[in-house]
Short mmCIF file of C-alpha atoms in Angstrom, two decimals:
data_model
loop_
_atom_site.label_atom_id
_atom_site.label_comp_id
_atom_site.label_asym_id
_atom_site.label_seq_id
_atom_site.Cartn_x
_atom_site.Cartn_y
_atom_site.Cartn_z
CA MET Y 27 22.26 -29.26 -41.96
CA ALA Y 28 19.76 -30.30 -39.28
CA ALA Y 29 16.63 -28.71 -37.89
CA LYS Y 30 14.37 -29.87 -35.07
CA LEU Y 31 10.68 -30.61 -34.77
CA VAL Y 32 9.12 -30.49 -31.28
CA PHE Y 33 5.87 -32.30 -30.52
CA LEU Y 34 3.69 -31.16 -27.59
CA GLY Y 35 0.80 -32.82 -25.82
CA ARG Y 36 -0.84 -35.73 -27.60
CA LEU Y 37 1.34 -35.11 -30.68
CA ALA Y 38 4.26 -36.49 -28.66
CA ASP Y 39 2.29 -39.69 -28.15
CA ILE Y 40 1.54 -40.02 -31.84
CA ALA Y 41 5.19 -39.27 -32.70
CA GLY Y 42 6.42 -41.61 -30.03
CA MET Y 43 8.95 -38.94 -29.06
CA THR Y 44 9.00 -35.29 -27.92
CA GLU Y 45 11.36 -34.04 -30.61
CA ARG Y 46 12.98 -35.22 -33.79
CA ALA Y 47 15.94 -34.04 -35.80
CA VAL Y 48 15.10 -33.50 -39.52
CA ALA Y 49 16.90 -32.33 -42.61
CA THR Y 50 16.61 -28.66 -43.43
CA GLY Y 51 14.27 -27.59 -46.21
CA PRO Y 52 10.64 -26.81 -46.90
CA LEU Y 53 8.15 -28.05 -44.33
CA GLU Y 54 6.20 -30.01 -46.97
CA THR Y 55 9.29 -32.04 -47.84
CA ILE Y 56 10.04 -32.69 -44.13
CA LEU Y 57 6.47 -33.82 -43.44
CA ALA Y 58 6.51 -36.11 -46.45
CA ASP Y 59 9.30 -38.10 -44.81
CA LEU Y 60 7.35 -38.61 -41.57
CA PRO Y 61 4.94 -41.48 -40.83
CA PRO Y 62 1.68 -40.49 -42.58
CA GLU Y 63 -0.39 -40.68 -39.33
CA LEU Y 64 1.97 -38.20 -37.66
CA ALA Y 65 2.08 -35.93 -40.66
CA VAL Y 66 -1.70 -35.74 -40.76
CA ALA Y 67 -1.87 -35.03 -37.04
CA LEU Y 68 0.73 -32.26 -37.34
CA LEU Y 69 -1.30 -30.57 -40.10
CA GLY Y 70 -4.47 -30.60 -37.98
CA GLU Y 71 -6.60 -27.48 -38.12
CA ARG Y 72 -6.23 -26.76 -34.42
CA ILE Y 73 -2.43 -27.22 -34.30
CA ARG Y 74 -0.44 -24.01 -33.97
CA LEU Y 75 3.19 -23.63 -34.91
CA ALA Y 76 6.07 -21.80 -33.21
CA LEU Y 77 9.34 -21.25 -35.06
CA ASN Y 78 12.27 -20.67 -32.71
CA GLY Y 79 9.95 -19.74 -29.90
CA GLU Y 80 7.78 -17.33 -31.95
CA LEU Y 81 4.20 -18.22 -32.73
CA LEU Y 82 3.52 -18.19 -36.46
CA VAL Y 83 0.50 -16.34 -37.75
CA SER Y 84 0.57 -18.01 -41.17
CA HIS Y 85 1.50 -21.61 -41.73
CA GLY Y 86 2.37 -21.27 -45.41
CA GLY Y 87 5.83 -21.30 -47.04
CA ILE Y 88 7.79 -22.47 -44.02
CA VAL Y 89 11.41 -23.46 -44.80
CA LEU Y 90 13.59 -24.73 -41.96
CA GLY Y 91 17.26 -23.75 -41.91
CA GLU Y 92 20.20 -24.99 -39.90
CA GLY Y 93 19.41 -25.02 -36.17
CA ASP Y 94 15.74 -23.98 -36.60
CA GLU Y 95 13.25 -25.38 -34.10
CA LEU Y 96 9.64 -25.82 -35.18
CA ALA Y 97 7.15 -26.68 -32.43
CA PHE Y 98 3.70 -28.22 -33.03
CA LEU Y 99 1.25 -27.03 -30.39
CA PRO Y 100 -2.15 -28.71 -29.98
CA PRO Y 101 -4.90 -26.87 -28.05
CA VAL Y 102 -3.74 -26.29 -24.50
CA SER Y 103 -5.58 -27.88 -21.62
CA GLY Y 104 -4.83 -25.02 -19.31
CA GLY Y 105 -3.10 -24.51 -16.01
CA MET H 17 7.48 -7.00 -7.69
CA ILE H 18 6.61 -9.45 -10.48
CA ASP H 19 7.62 -12.98 -9.55
CA VAL H 20 6.83 -15.74 -12.05
CA ARG H 21 8.14 -19.26 -11.80
CA LEU H 22 7.75 -22.70 -13.24
CA LEU H 23 8.45 -25.27 -10.51
CA THR H 24 9.42 -28.88 -11.21
CA GLU H 25 9.10 -30.11 -7.59
CA GLN H 26 6.31 -30.03 -5.02
CA PHE H 27 6.11 -26.64 -3.32
CA GLU H 28 4.66 -25.09 -0.20
CA PRO H 29 2.48 -22.10 -1.32
CA GLY H 30 2.61 -20.47 2.11
CA GLN H 31 6.37 -20.05 1.91
CA PHE H 32 6.22 -18.21 -1.35
CA ILE H 33 3.16 -16.13 -0.35
CA GLY H 34 4.86 -15.27 2.99
CA ALA H 35 7.97 -14.01 1.28
CA PHE H 36 5.95 -12.17 -1.36
CA THR H 37 3.82 -10.46 1.35
CA ALA H 38 6.96 -9.44 3.25
CA ALA H 39 8.39 -7.93 0.07
CA HIS H 40 5.51 -5.41 -0.09
CA PRO H 41 5.41 -3.24 3.02
CA GLY H 42 2.54 -0.83 2.95
CA LEU H 43 0.14 -3.07 1.04
CA GLY H 44 -3.55 -2.90 1.93
CA GLY H 45 -4.38 -6.46 1.10
CA ILE H 46 -3.16 -9.57 -0.58
CA CYS H 47 -5.38 -12.04 -2.40
CA SER H 48 -4.14 -15.55 -3.14
CA PHE H 49 -5.44 -18.56 -4.96
CA VAL H 50 -3.95 -22.02 -4.70
CA GLY H 51 -5.19 -24.81 -6.94
CA GLU H 52 -4.55 -28.44 -6.08
CA VAL H 53 -4.60 -31.58 -8.16
CA ARG H 54 -7.98 -33.21 -7.73
CA GLY H 55 -8.26 -36.92 -7.16
CA ALA H 56 -11.96 -37.12 -8.21
CA GLY H 57 -12.87 -39.59 -10.93
CA GLY H 58 -10.14 -42.03 -9.96
CA VAL H 59 -7.23 -39.77 -10.94
CA GLU H 60 -3.99 -41.28 -9.75
CA ALA H 61 -1.57 -38.75 -11.19
CA LEU H 62 -1.48 -35.64 -13.27
CA GLU H 63 1.27 -34.62 -15.66
CA LEU H 64 1.81 -31.18 -17.06
CA SER H 65 4.10 -30.66 -20.02
CA HIS H 66 5.00 -27.27 -21.37
CA TYR H 67 7.06 -25.67 -24.13
CA ALA H 68 9.81 -23.66 -22.42
CA PRO H 69 10.28 -21.01 -25.19
CA LEU H 70 6.57 -20.00 -24.84
CA THR H 71 5.37 -20.98 -21.38
CA LEU H 72 7.44 -18.80 -19.04
CA PRO H 73 7.43 -15.72 -21.34
CA GLY H 74 3.67 -16.14 -21.60
CA MET H 75 3.27 -16.23 -17.84
CA ALA H 76 5.52 -13.21 -17.44
CA ALA H 77 3.51 -11.26 -19.97
CA LEU H 78 0.26 -12.21 -18.17
CA ALA H 79 1.74 -11.08 -14.85
CA GLN H 80 2.73 -7.73 -16.39
CA THR H 81 -0.66 -7.23 -18.00
CA ALA H 82 -2.50 -8.00 -14.78
CA SER H 83 -0.16 -5.73 -12.80
CA ASP H 84 -0.75 -2.85 -15.17
CA ARG H 85 -4.48 -3.42 -15.60
CA PHE H 86 -5.22 -3.56 -11.88
CA GLY H 87 -2.51 -1.22 -10.63
CA LEU H 88 -0.91 -3.80 -8.40
CA MET H 89 2.04 -3.41 -6.06
CA GLY H 90 3.11 -6.92 -7.08
CA ILE H 91 2.01 -10.23 -8.39
CA LEU H 92 3.26 -13.75 -7.87
CA ILE H 93 2.53 -16.59 -10.31
CA LEU H 94 3.79 -20.09 -9.61
CA HIS H 95 2.98 -23.09 -11.74
CA ARG H 96 4.04 -26.70 -11.40
CA THR H 97 5.15 -28.82 -14.34
CA GLY H 98 5.89 -32.55 -14.44
CA GLN H 99 4.11 -35.28 -12.61
CA MET H 100 1.96 -34.58 -9.57
CA ALA H 101 -0.20 -36.60 -7.16
CA PRO H 102 -3.71 -35.65 -6.05
CA GLY H 103 -3.57 -33.07 -3.27
CA GLU H 104 -0.35 -31.42 -4.47
CA PRO H 105 -0.53 -27.73 -5.27
CA ILE H 106 -0.37 -27.10 -9.00
CA VAL H 107 -0.82 -23.29 -9.25
CA CYS H 108 -0.52 -20.34 -6.91
CA VAL H 109 -1.34 -16.70 -7.76
CA SER H 110 -1.05 -13.82 -5.30
CA ALA H 111 -1.69 -10.13 -5.87
CA ALA H 112 -0.66 -7.36 -3.52
CA SER H 113 -2.50 -4.06 -3.74
CA THR H 114 -3.54 -1.06 -1.75
CA HIS H 115 -7.13 -1.86 -2.72
CA ARG H 116 -8.92 -5.06 -1.95
CA ARG H 117 -11.00 -5.14 -5.12
CA ALA H 118 -7.91 -4.79 -7.35
CA ALA H 119 -6.19 -7.71 -5.64
CA PHE H 120 -9.25 -9.95 -6.02
CA ASP H 121 -9.80 -9.03 -9.69
CA ALA H 122 -6.14 -9.47 -10.58
CA VAL H 123 -5.97 -13.03 -9.20
CA ASP H 124 -9.32 -13.90 -10.80
CA TYR H 125 -8.08 -12.50 -14.12
CA ALA H 126 -4.72 -14.28 -13.92
CA MET H 127 -6.35 -17.58 -13.04
CA ASP H 128 -8.84 -17.34 -15.92
CA HIS H 129 -6.05 -16.65 -18.37
CA LEU H 130 -3.73 -19.32 -16.97
CA LYS H 131 -6.50 -21.92 -17.22
CA SER H 132 -7.33 -21.20 -20.85
CA GLN H 133 -4.39 -19.44 -22.51
CA SER H 134 -1.19 -20.71 -20.98
CA TRP H 135 1.02 -23.18 -22.80
CA PHE H 136 0.44 -26.28 -20.74
CA TRP H 137 -0.71 -29.70 -21.80
CA LYS H 138 -2.22 -31.98 -19.16
CA ARG H 139 -2.78 -35.62 -18.96
CA GLU H 140 -4.09 -37.65 -16.13
CA LYS H 141 -3.57 -41.26 -15.17
CA ARG H 142 -6.68 -43.32 -14.39
CA ALA H 143 -6.55 -47.04 -13.78
CA GLY H 144 -2.93 -47.00 -14.88
CA GLN H 145 -3.67 -45.37 -18.22
CA TRP H 146 -2.74 -41.83 -19.28
CA HIS H 147 -5.42 -39.62 -20.81
CA TRP H 148 -4.91 -36.20 -22.41
CA ILE H 149 -7.20 -33.49 -21.07
CA GLU H 150 -9.02 -31.29 -23.58
CA PRO H 151 -9.81 -27.63 -22.82
CA ARG H 152 -13.06 -27.10 -20.98
CA ALA H 153 -15.79 -24.90 -22.41
CA ASP H 154 -16.07 -23.32 -18.95
CA ASP H 155 -12.54 -21.97 -19.23
CA TYR H 156 -13.43 -20.04 -22.39
CA ALA H 157 -16.59 -18.75 -20.77
CA ASP H 158 -14.56 -17.53 -17.78
CA LEU H 159 -12.15 -15.76 -20.12
CA SER H 160 -14.82 -13.86 -21.99
CA ARG H 161 -15.72 -12.05 -18.77
CA TRP H 162 -12.61 -9.87 -19.25
CA ASP H 163 -13.21 -8.76 -22.84
CA MET T 28 -15.01 -26.88 8.31
CA ILE T 29 -16.11 -23.51 9.59
CA ASP T 30 -13.37 -21.87 11.63
CA VAL T 31 -14.03 -18.35 12.97
CA ARG T 32 -11.83 -16.58 15.46
CA LEU T 33 -11.23 -13.24 17.04
CA LEU T 34 -7.52 -12.84 17.79
CA THR T 35 -6.09 -10.46 20.35
CA GLU T 36 -2.42 -10.92 19.34
CA GLN T 37 -0.49 -10.51 16.07
CA PHE T 38 -0.88 -13.59 13.95
CA GLU T 39 0.76 -15.31 10.98
CA PRO T 40 -1.93 -15.86 8.29
CA GLY T 41 0.09 -18.56 6.54
CA GLN T 42 -0.02 -20.80 9.57
CA PHE T 43 -3.78 -20.69 9.78
CA ILE T 44 -4.23 -20.99 6.00
CA GLY T 45 -1.82 -23.93 5.91
CA ALA T 46 -3.66 -25.80 8.64
CA PHE T 47 -7.05 -24.96 7.04
CA THR T 48 -5.81 -26.22 3.67
CA ALA T 49 -4.51 -29.46 5.16
CA ALA T 50 -7.92 -29.98 6.83
CA HIS T 51 -9.62 -30.23 3.40
CA PRO T 52 -8.13 -33.02 1.35
CA GLY T 53 -9.71 -33.22 -2.07
CA LEU T 54 -10.29 -29.48 -2.45
CA GLY T 55 -9.92 -28.06 -5.93
CA GLY T 56 -8.78 -24.65 -4.83
CA ILE T 57 -8.46 -22.28 -1.96
CA CYS T 58 -8.81 -18.53 -2.19
CA SER T 59 -7.48 -16.36 0.60
CA PHE T 60 -7.48 -12.68 1.40
CA VAL T 61 -5.29 -11.05 4.00
CA GLY T 62 -5.77 -7.40 4.91
CA GLU T 63 -3.03 -5.44 6.64
CA VAL T 64 -3.11 -2.27 8.66
CA ARG T 65 -2.12 0.56 6.35
CA GLY T 66 0.33 3.19 7.43
CA ALA T 67 -0.73 5.75 4.79
CA GLY T 68 -1.78 9.21 5.97
CA GLY T 69 0.55 9.12 8.92
CA VAL T 70 -1.28 6.32 10.77
CA GLU T 71 0.81 5.21 13.73
CA ALA T 72 -1.58 2.64 15.17
CA LEU T 73 -5.03 1.22 14.70
CA GLU T 74 -7.34 0.02 17.42
CA LEU T 75 -10.30 -2.23 16.91
CA SER T 76 -12.91 -2.58 19.60
CA HIS T 77 -15.81 -4.98 19.42
CA TYR T 78 -18.83 -6.09 21.44
CA ALA T 79 -18.28 -9.72 22.30
CA PRO T 80 -21.96 -10.78 22.52
CA LEU T 81 -22.50 -9.68 18.91
CA THR T 82 -19.19 -9.78 17.10
CA LEU T 83 -18.22 -13.45 17.15
CA PRO T 84 -21.78 -14.75 16.63
CA GLY T 85 -22.08 -12.29 13.69
CA MET T 86 -18.90 -13.59 12.13
CA ALA T 87 -20.03 -17.21 12.66
CA ALA T 88 -23.33 -16.48 11.01
CA LEU T 89 -21.56 -14.83 8.05
CA ALA T 90 -19.27 -17.87 7.67
CA GLN T 91 -22.26 -20.19 7.64
CA THR T 92 -24.17 -18.03 5.14
CA ALA T 93 -21.17 -17.87 2.78
CA SER T 94 -20.56 -21.57 3.13
CA ASP T 95 -24.17 -22.42 2.23
CA ARG T 96 -24.48 -19.83 -0.52
CA PHE T 97 -21.35 -20.85 -2.36
CA GLY T 98 -21.35 -24.57 -1.47
CA LEU T 99 -17.94 -24.49 0.21
CA MET T 100 -15.99 -27.35 1.71
CA GLY T 101 -14.82 -24.92 4.39
CA ILE T 102 -14.31 -21.30 5.33
CA LEU T 103 -11.87 -19.65 7.69
CA ILE T 104 -12.47 -16.13 9.07
CA LEU T 105 -9.88 -14.58 11.41
CA HIS T 106 -10.11 -11.01 12.69
CA ARG T 107 -7.82 -9.09 14.98
CA THR T 108 -9.05 -6.91 17.78
CA GLY T 109 -7.10 -4.53 20.01
CA GLN T 110 -4.21 -2.30 19.04
CA MET T 111 -2.17 -2.97 15.86
CA ALA T 112 0.79 -1.35 14.11
CA PRO T 113 0.94 -0.63 10.35
CA GLY T 114 1.88 -3.78 8.41
CA GLU T 115 0.20 -6.15 10.85
CA PRO T 116 -2.46 -8.47 9.48
CA ILE T 117 -5.95 -7.43 10.58
CA VAL T 118 -8.20 -9.88 8.72
CA CYS T 119 -7.82 -13.20 6.97
CA VAL T 120 -10.54 -15.04 5.05
CA SER T 121 -9.97 -18.35 3.23
CA ALA T 122 -12.50 -20.47 1.34
CA ALA T 123 -11.93 -24.03 0.20
CA SER T 124 -14.01 -25.38 -2.62
CA THR T 125 -14.03 -27.88 -5.41
CA HIS T 126 -14.68 -24.96 -7.79
CA ARG T 127 -12.40 -21.98 -8.19
CA ARG T 128 -15.22 -19.50 -8.84
CA ALA T 129 -17.05 -20.44 -5.64
CA ALA T 130 -13.92 -19.95 -3.57
CA PHE T 131 -13.27 -16.48 -5.03
CA ASP T 132 -16.88 -15.39 -4.67
CA ALA T 133 -17.13 -16.59 -1.09
CA VAL T 134 -14.05 -14.68 0.06
CA ASP T 135 -15.18 -11.58 -1.80
CA TYR T 136 -18.65 -11.88 -0.22
CA ALA T 137 -17.29 -12.44 3.29
CA MET T 138 -14.87 -9.47 3.00
CA ASP T 139 -17.60 -7.12 1.77
CA HIS T 140 -19.83 -8.10 4.69
CA LEU T 141 -17.03 -8.01 7.24
CA LYS T 142 -16.07 -4.50 6.08
CA SER T 143 -19.55 -3.11 6.34
CA GLN T 144 -21.67 -5.22 8.63
CA SER T 145 -19.47 -6.65 11.34
CA TRP T 146 -19.49 -5.24 14.83
CA PHE T 147 -16.13 -3.51 14.93
CA TRP T 148 -15.28 0.03 15.79
CA LYS T 149 -11.99 1.40 14.55
CA ARG T 150 -9.88 4.31 15.57
CA GLU T 151 -6.48 5.28 14.32
CA LYS T 152 -3.71 7.25 15.91
CA ARG T 153 -2.21 10.09 13.87
CA ALA T 154 0.34 12.51 15.36
CA GLY T 155 -0.35 10.97 18.74
CA GLN T 156 -4.12 11.57 18.61
CA TRP T 157 -6.83 8.93 18.29
CA HIS T 158 -9.48 9.44 15.65
CA TRP T 159 -12.66 7.31 15.19
CA ILE T 160 -13.17 6.00 11.66
CA GLU T 161 -16.57 6.39 10.05
CA PRO T 162 -17.99 3.83 7.66
CA ARG T 163 -16.91 4.39 4.04
CA ALA T 164 -19.55 4.81 1.33
CA ASP T 165 -17.51 2.36 -0.81
CA ASP T 166 -18.21 -0.38 1.73
CA TYR T 167 -21.93 -0.02 1.28
CA ALA T 168 -21.54 0.04 -2.53
CA ASP T 169 -19.53 -3.18 -2.32
CA LEU T 170 -22.22 -4.79 -0.23
CA SER T 171 -25.03 -3.96 -2.61
CA ARG T 172 -23.37 -6.15 -5.21
CA TRP T 173 -24.69 -9.23 -3.39
CA ASP T 174 -28.35 -8.20 -3.08
CA MET F 27 -30.59 -4.11 41.90
CA ALA F 28 -28.05 -3.14 39.27
CA ALA F 29 -28.00 -3.23 35.47
CA LYS F 30 -25.19 -2.31 33.11
CA LEU F 31 -24.80 0.04 30.19
CA VAL F 32 -22.08 -0.67 27.62
CA PHE F 33 -20.70 2.05 25.40
CA LEU F 34 -19.04 1.21 22.07
CA GLY F 35 -16.86 3.18 19.73
CA ARG F 36 -16.95 6.97 20.17
CA LEU F 37 -19.66 6.63 22.80
CA ALA F 38 -17.01 5.22 25.14
CA ASP F 39 -15.01 8.41 24.65
CA ILE F 40 -17.99 10.59 25.44
CA ALA F 41 -18.84 8.48 28.50
CA GLY F 42 -15.25 8.40 29.60
CA MET F 43 -15.67 4.64 30.26
CA THR F 44 -16.67 1.51 28.35
CA GLU F 45 -19.37 0.44 30.78
CA ARG F 46 -21.33 1.78 33.71
CA ALA F 47 -23.41 0.17 36.44
CA VAL F 48 -26.87 1.77 36.76
CA ALA F 49 -29.94 1.26 38.87
CA THR F 50 -32.65 -0.93 37.34
CA GLY F 51 -35.74 0.72 35.94
CA PRO F 52 -37.06 2.42 32.81
CA LEU F 53 -34.41 3.56 30.37
CA GLU F 54 -35.69 7.16 30.42
CA THR F 55 -35.09 7.34 34.18
CA ILE F 56 -31.63 5.86 33.77
CA LEU F 57 -30.67 8.29 31.02
CA ALA F 58 -31.94 11.26 33.02
CA ASP F 59 -29.33 10.47 35.65
CA LEU F 60 -26.45 10.54 33.06
CA PRO F 61 -24.50 13.63 32.01
CA PRO F 62 -26.75 15.41 29.45
CA GLU F 63 -24.10 15.32 26.69
CA LEU F 64 -23.82 11.53 27.05
CA ALA F 65 -27.62 11.00 27.21
CA VAL F 66 -28.02 13.01 24.00
CA ALA F 67 -25.33 10.98 22.28
CA LEU F 68 -26.88 7.68 23.41
CA LEU F 69 -30.23 8.70 21.97
CA GLY F 70 -28.69 9.52 18.57
CA GLU F 71 -30.66 8.40 15.56
CA ARG F 72 -27.90 6.13 14.25
CA ILE F 73 -27.32 4.38 17.60
CA ARG F 74 -28.56 0.84 17.77
CA LEU F 75 -29.27 -1.00 21.04
CA ALA F 76 -28.60 -4.57 22.08
CA LEU F 77 -30.18 -5.97 25.26
CA ASN F 78 -28.30 -8.95 26.68
CA GLY F 79 -26.63 -9.56 23.32
CA GLU F 80 -29.84 -9.32 21.23
CA LEU F 81 -30.29 -6.40 18.86
CA LEU F 82 -33.49 -4.50 19.57
CA VAL F 83 -35.81 -3.67 16.73
CA SER F 84 -37.73 -1.09 18.68
CA HIS F 85 -36.22 1.33 21.15
CA GLY F 86 -39.44 2.15 23.02
CA GLY F 87 -40.50 1.00 26.46
CA ILE F 88 -37.16 -0.43 27.59
CA VAL F 89 -36.99 -1.32 31.30
CA LEU F 90 -33.77 -2.78 32.67
CA GLY F 91 -34.01 -5.49 35.34
CA GLU F 92 -31.40 -7.00 37.60
CA GLY F 93 -28.33 -8.13 35.70
CA ASP F 94 -29.53 -6.76 32.33
CA GLU F 95 -26.88 -5.43 29.96
CA LEU F 96 -27.84 -2.75 27.44
CA ALA F 97 -25.24 -1.89 24.78
CA PHE F 98 -25.20 1.31 22.74
CA LEU F 99 -23.80 0.65 19.26
CA PRO F 100 -22.82 3.56 17.01
CA PRO F 101 -22.40 2.86 13.21
CA VAL F 102 -19.61 0.32 12.76
CA SER F 103 -16.50 1.28 10.89
CA GLY F 104 -16.02 -2.23 9.51
CA GLY F 105 -13.44 -4.90 9.64
#
């Protein structure tokens, strides 16, 4: 009954951690339980999402199930 | 041969390039680029974080695309992660080809895509403080050359 | 640093590139090209002759021109002479620069000019017979890119 | 009272040697003493000349003095 959020780049600074276990369920519900500053940052226009290692094209209607890993990816700064 | 690696410790590019060269008897030429951490602007350290489920598959896909596009005999892509000091190598790309032009273009192409499209996040330490690095407009301009 | 050499014996490019890299602390990147003798078409050996009073000064002038044109920190140009077997390195060019693009362009430029304008005469041995190699039209086309 | 001719590339094959000591004097006189096949090859349109390591712009009126070295350079085949 747990899923995982992963925070990359500056999002890890805002979260104060690189990943966080969360209850399963709709993403909106999960975000509502986070500190508001972090939730706002995660919903930023330039943040991309990857669910279980696959980039998401649409960010709507995401529901996390048992063992799912959702990564929040800010713009990359390159190699 | 396609050889793509994320390295967590300091590495010696010549060792990898030497082995990569030896693995391709009959090549005409090999082009290599090695990027080092720059110390300009008072940078004391650089840290690269990545997201494992995307980063290495992304580099492997880039290597395959470059190999196909330029008809290479082989391509080597090495990238450091973690914390580095100025002067340490951060990236190494080598392309082996029967034609000089293809080897040059492949390394150029791979570097442009690594710099702008790979899943790395960089921060640098200046005066004891860490600062995240934003993408540079130049990187996108470089990338558009290949469209 | 400008380092230009004619080498009469087989050499290990990585050793020269490693020393050249170490001589330029603070570089952003280093681009290198190594060309090897190809064995395609039944080539058993390749022989390069040169004219000492012109060849090395010509290479040194090319290195200086490339260094100035692309604003390099340093350039290394190594070229074999004498008899070589397929697989042996014949040429090695490295450019060290604070900017990736300059390093690429400088090596590309130097290779194009070495291939078409340097004072080398090549012959290759096939089936026990030596054959002189004429300039290739491609080399001139490559060169015209820099006009 | 000797000068030197140097033959590069295929010219060395035709000459059967890479260099040859010659008497000083006008180039025409020197060439007239060489085997005709070699003299013709040396006068080829695509052959460039270097006198004491300096490329010559004009090929007319060359007179070799004591110790001079004249090199005959066919088109290069590149590095």
